Amino acid sequence: MAYPHMKLQQSKGYRIINEWLSSRGFHAFEFQEQAWQEICRGESGLVNAPTGCGKTYSVFLGSLIRFINDHPDQYLTKKNNGLQLLWITPLRALAKDIGRAMEEVIRELGMQWRVGIRNGDTDTAERSRQKKNMPEVLIITPESLHLLLAQKQYPELFASLRIIAVDEWHELLGSKRGVQVELAISRIVNCQFSPGTSGKRSVSVWGISATIGNLPEAKEVLLAPLQKEGVIIRAQVNKEIVVESILPDEIEKYPWAGHLGIKLAEKLVPIIERSRTTLIFINTRGMSETWYQTLLTVAPQLAGAIALHHGSIEQELRLWVEEALHTEKLKAVVCTSSLDLGVDFRPVDAVVQVGSPKGIARFLQRAGRSGHRPGEQSRIYFLPTHSLELLEVAALKTAIKEMAIESREPLLLCFDVLLQWLCTLAIGDGFEQAALYHEIKSTHCFADMTEAEWQDILLHLTIGGKALQQYDEYKKVEIEDGRYVIRNRRIAMRHRMHIGTIVSDAMLKVKLMKGGYIGVIEEWFISRLEPGDVFTLAGRNLELVMIREMDVMVRVSRSKKSIVPSWMGGRMSLTANLGQILRQTFDKALHNEDEIELQSLHGLFELQQQLSHIPRHDELLIEQIEDKNGFHLLVYPFEGRQVHEALSAILAYRIGQSLPITFSISMNDYGFELLSDQPVPVDDSNVRELFSTDHLLTDIQKSINSTEMARRKFRDIAVIGGLIFQGMPGERKKARHLQSSASLLFKVFEEYEPNNILLKQAYQEVLMQQMDEVRLRMAMQRIHDHSTIVLRFPEQLTPLSFPIIVDGLNRNHYSSEKLEDRVRKMQAQLEK
């Protein structure tokens, strides 16, 4: 029951919750009370608040207030109330944190509510107990929610449901897991909860988000199935964020990526020792292994007080680390994004960001893990991995002041997810296509789906589509009395095992010969090693003994030298917002007395200005340098690696239209290099037209092997859409076998069904996600229409060009000489 006209402060639920907060020395923020008021009215909406300001309690305590108001005389004794609050969380690791916090409140209030957790780690017995007697609060991941909706008579499980809460909505929005959430919400709010029930039960939907730029759109996407406008509740909480840079003793005027950070490791030790708990965020799993080992080397006294946490470490060890962090048994944890998120009131004194986070929202999220309580100051230390990253932290400080947080663009028309979803429903009670079509169309993702596309999807389900109709394995769904159902138990079992949208390269379990499980490693990495090679995982040096089926058998090694694993997709790209502020930061490069980061770079900027030019925000700098390696064309748009990858290929193609010329291409987040063995014909007469957006799509297709990129992208789409079976547990197909199966299907569709809906999706995803065509077009328009293009011809390499050229050396040249030694020689020659 909702109370649209009752004042919140007059309700019994509010008084009880307020007294509980007071007993703990807290008081409700205004935004929390606003959320409670709207929840009691039966409204839906989005709560936006900085990390550590109690946004979790804004919805959870609101659900308790509403229940107490509905049962003022029985709220302490009423048991088995059925599911009241469905709490969707993006990470398994968050579930335990959130559940612990909720159980503490319920226990102290004396209520009979139970909190259940359902994810990939939940055992069969617990799942059975939940099905027989649902807890009042169920914390669940999107994948496990879809599995729940694959059960027979699932509407009964949601008959008593009052509130759906989507935690960390900014993490889900813009991903296929977010689309899963959209579809699940549309089903829950549209299904009839008991036989003979007419109409729909009033279920409120609330999103909880810490850092997001496009709040109104985020709310619209979440609430689209409800066909309600809903409300946005913003916290007016001034949470102070202090950013402190860890400066190197000497700034290199010719910086290069990655080498500097480890040398500053000793500067972290005092921070760790004076803080109760410290999180050290590393951008990649491979580098987190290196940093963990380095810290133990420079500070052996931290052994036993420091731990490692990332997604490839065995789950039991990860849970131990999280618990030890919670109880302050650990002084520091070296981690990746696996600990980005967390429930309120987790005690972390200090946060260290190693290397640029590449985005403002990510940096704010991590900063908020320090002082993770209302009213506390958040302090984050920034440790650069090369000198120019100090420029990025100066830009980050400006961005925090201006709250220039990135938007998360929602995905549209993800037909692979829809195919999976329809099979999920067909396993359970089945569906009638006419009614479901309108329900699917109510979601933001599929609002623009046409009737023809819907019929194509149904054709895929029932006969495998036009191209695959001769093969029985693709005929998954049968039609019985107008209802689409899956009766084949083998197909149903296979589908349940592979519900989800996270597709990665095959992961192999790493096990000790003597027994014991350490973690997982990607197949592509381990396939490059020979028996006897030593690699690092979970902070231990391990010698490869053999690969047995899906297991990597190892023994502990005492070798001091080891190979640090790298995982696919490890490099993040600079976001558009941070790139824009970075360009503006160059305006004050030589004239700044306030910011310590820019002051420390003064010598580097002076050298750049002396040799070439420092670009202002409305300029594009292009340098042409000739040396023994050839003719370098260097362009500095500051748009991020992802955009530079496409833009460099387009420029190479367009330049090549005037004469035969071959380029090797290198790039970083600041710019890119086209290197040729002949002069590059770029001057004032033609340079601006190189950035024209005329015929852009045609030039993209001609300059980039879009067919091969789409072929790689199609593998993930085919796995999610159920066209490729990844294998039973313990006997998953190798990545190359998956790719060959996907390539075969891709070829069949290209030849016999060129308008196939999944084939078109693959090309669209390459364009919109991998190459970020929208941002690429905007960058080119900015340069072509509004920027002054500055051409310079330095006589030697410049500070801005050096890291790009070194990156090219790393990838494009073969030498028996170590890269670091070669770079040192280059630096010495330049500084002479």
mmCIF file with all atom_site columns, N, CA and C in Angstrom, residues 788-807:
data_model
loop_
_atom_site.group_PDB
_atom_site.id
_atom_site.type_symbol
_atom_site.label_atom_id
_atom_site.label_alt_id
_atom_site.label_comp_id
_atom_site.label_asym_id
_atom_site.label_entity_id
_atom_site.label_seq_id
_atom_site.pdbx_PDB_ins_code
_atom_site.Cartn_x
_atom_site.Cartn_y
_atom_site.Cartn_z
_atom_site.occupancy
_atom_site.B_iso_or_equiv
_atom_site.pdbx_formal_charge
_atom_site.auth_seq_id
_atom_site.auth_comp_id
_atom_site.auth_asym_id
_atom_site.auth_atom_id
_atom_site.pdbx_PDB_model_num
ATOM 1  N N  . THR A 1 788 ? 42.648 25.852 -35.203 1.00 0.00 ? 788 THR A N  1
ATOM 2  C CA . THR A 1 788 ? 43.797 26.343 -35.975 1.00 0.00 ? 788 THR A CA 1
ATOM 3  C C  . THR A 1 788 ? 44.803 25.203 -36.052 1.00 0.00 ? 788 THR A C  1
ATOM 4  N N  . ILE A 1 789 ? 45.171 24.822 -37.270 1.00 0.00 ? 789 ILE A N  1
ATOM 5  C CA . ILE A 1 789 ? 46.112 23.711 -37.430 1.00 0.00 ? 789 ILE A CA 1
ATOM 6  C C  . ILE A 1 789 ? 47.531 24.280 -37.512 1.00 0.00 ? 789 ILE A C  1
ATOM 7  N N  . VAL A 1 790 ? 48.349 23.878 -36.553 1.00 0.00 ? 790 VAL A N  1
ATOM 8  C CA . VAL A 1 790 ? 49.719 24.394 -36.439 1.00 0.00 ? 790 VAL A CA 1
ATOM 9  C C  . VAL A 1 790 ? 50.690 23.325 -36.934 1.00 0.00 ? 790 VAL A C  1
ATOM 10 N N  . LEU A 1 791 ? 51.381 23.578 -38.041 1.00 0.00 ? 791 LEU A N  1
ATOM 11 C CA . LEU A 1 791 ? 52.387 22.663 -38.591 1.00 0.00 ? 791 LEU A CA 1
ATOM 12 C C  . LEU A 1 791 ? 53.775 23.071 -38.112 1.00 0.00 ? 791 LEU A C  1
ATOM 13 N N  . ARG A 1 792 ? 54.522 22.144 -37.558 1.00 0.00 ? 792 ARG A N  1
ATOM 14 C CA . ARG A 1 792 ? 55.880 22.418 -37.120 1.00 0.00 ? 792 ARG A CA 1
ATOM 15 C C  . ARG A 1 792 ? 56.827 21.334 -37.670 1.00 0.00 ? 792 ARG A C  1
ATOM 16 N N  . PHE A 1 793 ? 58.100 21.708 -37.864 1.00 0.00 ? 793 PHE A N  1
ATOM 17 C CA . PHE A 1 793 ? 59.102 20.803 -38.422 1.00 0.00 ? 793 PHE A CA 1
ATOM 18 C C  . PHE A 1 793 ? 60.319 20.766 -37.492 1.00 0.00 ? 793 PHE A C  1
ATOM 19 N N  . PRO A 1 794 ? 60.183 20.139 -36.314 1.00 0.00 ? 794 PRO A N  1
ATOM 20 C CA . PRO A 1 794 ? 61.297 20.105 -35.351 1.00 0.00 ? 794 PRO A CA 1
ATOM 21 C C  . PRO A 1 794 ? 62.503 19.365 -35.930 1.00 0.00 ? 794 PRO A C  1
ATOM 22 N N  . GLU A 1 795 ? 63.686 19.745 -35.463 1.00 0.00 ? 795 GLU A N  1
ATOM 23 C CA . GLU A 1 795 ? 64.906 19.099 -35.935 1.00 0.00 ? 795 GLU A CA 1
ATOM 24 C C  . GLU A 1 795 ? 65.214 17.817 -35.161 1.00 0.00 ? 795 GLU A C  1
ATOM 25 N N  . GLN A 1 796 ? 64.512 17.587 -34.059 1.00 0.00 ? 796 GLN A N  1
ATOM 26 C CA . GLN A 1 796 ? 64.685 16.351 -33.300 1.00 0.00 ? 796 GLN A CA 1
ATOM 27 C C  . GLN A 1 796 ? 63.365 15.997 -32.630 1.00 0.00 ? 796 GLN A C  1
ATOM 28 N N  . LEU A 1 797 ? 63.324 14.830 -31.994 1.00 0.00 ? 797 LEU A N  1
ATOM 29 C CA . LEU A 1 797 ? 62.100 14.406 -31.310 1.00 0.00 ? 797 LEU A CA 1
ATOM 30 C C  . LEU A 1 797 ? 61.758 15.379 -30.187 1.00 0.00 ? 797 LEU A C  1
ATOM 31 N N  . THR A 1 798 ? 60.469 15.548 -29.926 1.00 0.00 ? 798 THR A N  1
ATOM 32 C CA . THR A 1 798 ? 59.987 16.473 -28.901 1.00 0.00 ? 798 THR A CA 1
ATOM 33 C C  . THR A 1 798 ? 59.435 15.686 -27.708 1.00 0.00 ? 798 THR A C  1
ATOM 34 N N  . PRO A 1 799 ? 59.231 16.337 -26.563 1.00 0.00 ? 799 PRO A N  1
ATOM 35 C CA . PRO A 1 799 ? 58.655 15.630 -25.411 1.00 0.00 ? 799 PRO A CA 1
ATOM 36 C C  . PRO A 1 799 ? 57.287 14.991 -25.701 1.00 0.00 ? 799 PRO A C  1
ATOM 37 N N  . LEU A 1 800 ? 56.461 15.637 -26.521 1.00 0.00 ? 800 LEU A N  1
ATOM 38 C CA . LEU A 1 800 ? 55.153 15.055 -26.838 1.00 0.00 ? 800 LEU A CA 1
ATOM 39 C C  . LEU A 1 800 ? 55.281 13.873 -27.787 1.00 0.00 ? 800 LEU A C  1
ATOM 40 N N  . SER A 1 801 ? 56.252 13.933 -28.708 1.00 0.00 ? 801 SER A N  1
ATOM 41 C CA . SER A 1 801 ? 56.381 12.864 -29.699 1.00 0.00 ? 801 SER A CA 1
ATOM 42 C C  . SER A 1 801 ? 57.059 11.622 -29.139 1.00 0.00 ? 801 SER A C  1
ATOM 43 N N  . PHE A 1 802 ? 57.920 11.808 -28.150 1.00 0.00 ? 802 PHE A N  1
ATOM 44 C CA . PHE A 1 802 ? 58.782 10.720 -27.670 1.00 0.00 ? 802 PHE A CA 1
ATOM 45 C C  . PHE A 1 802 ? 57.981 9.486  -27.198 1.00 0.00 ? 802 PHE A C  1
ATOM 46 N N  . PRO A 1 803 ? 56.966 9.639  -26.332 1.00 0.00 ? 803 PRO A N  1
ATOM 47 C CA . PRO A 1 803 ? 56.260 8.434  -25.867 1.00 0.00 ? 803 PRO A CA 1
ATOM 48 C C  . PRO A 1 803 ? 55.536 7.691  -26.985 1.00 0.00 ? 803 PRO A C  1
ATOM 49 N N  . ILE A 1 804 ? 55.056 8.411  -27.997 1.00 0.00 ? 804 ILE A N  1
ATOM 50 C CA . ILE A 1 804 ? 54.370 7.748  -29.109 1.00 0.00 ? 804 ILE A CA 1
ATOM 51 C C  . ILE A 1 804 ? 55.368 6.932  -29.913 1.00 0.00 ? 804 ILE A C  1
ATOM 52 N N  . ILE A 1 805 ? 56.536 7.510  -30.189 1.00 0.00 ? 805 ILE A N  1
ATOM 53 C CA . ILE A 1 805 ? 57.551 6.826  -30.986 1.00 0.00 ? 805 ILE A CA 1
ATOM 54 C C  . ILE A 1 805 ? 58.110 5.620  -30.225 1.00 0.00 ? 805 ILE A C  1
ATOM 55 N N  . VAL A 1 806 ? 58.284 5.746  -28.916 1.00 0.00 ? 806 VAL A N  1
ATOM 56 C CA . VAL A 1 806 ? 58.737 4.609  -28.102 1.00 0.00 ? 806 VAL A CA 1
ATOM 57 C C  . VAL A 1 806 ? 57.702 3.485  -28.147 1.00 0.00 ? 806 VAL A C  1
ATOM 58 N N  . ASP A 1 807 ? 56.429 3.839  -28.090 1.00 0.00 ? 807 ASP A N  1
ATOM 59 C CA . ASP A 1 807 ? 55.373 2.834  -28.183 1.00 0.00 ? 807 ASP A CA 1
ATOM 60 C C  . ASP A 1 807 ? 55.478 2.078  -29.502 1.00 0.00 ? 807 ASP A C  1
#
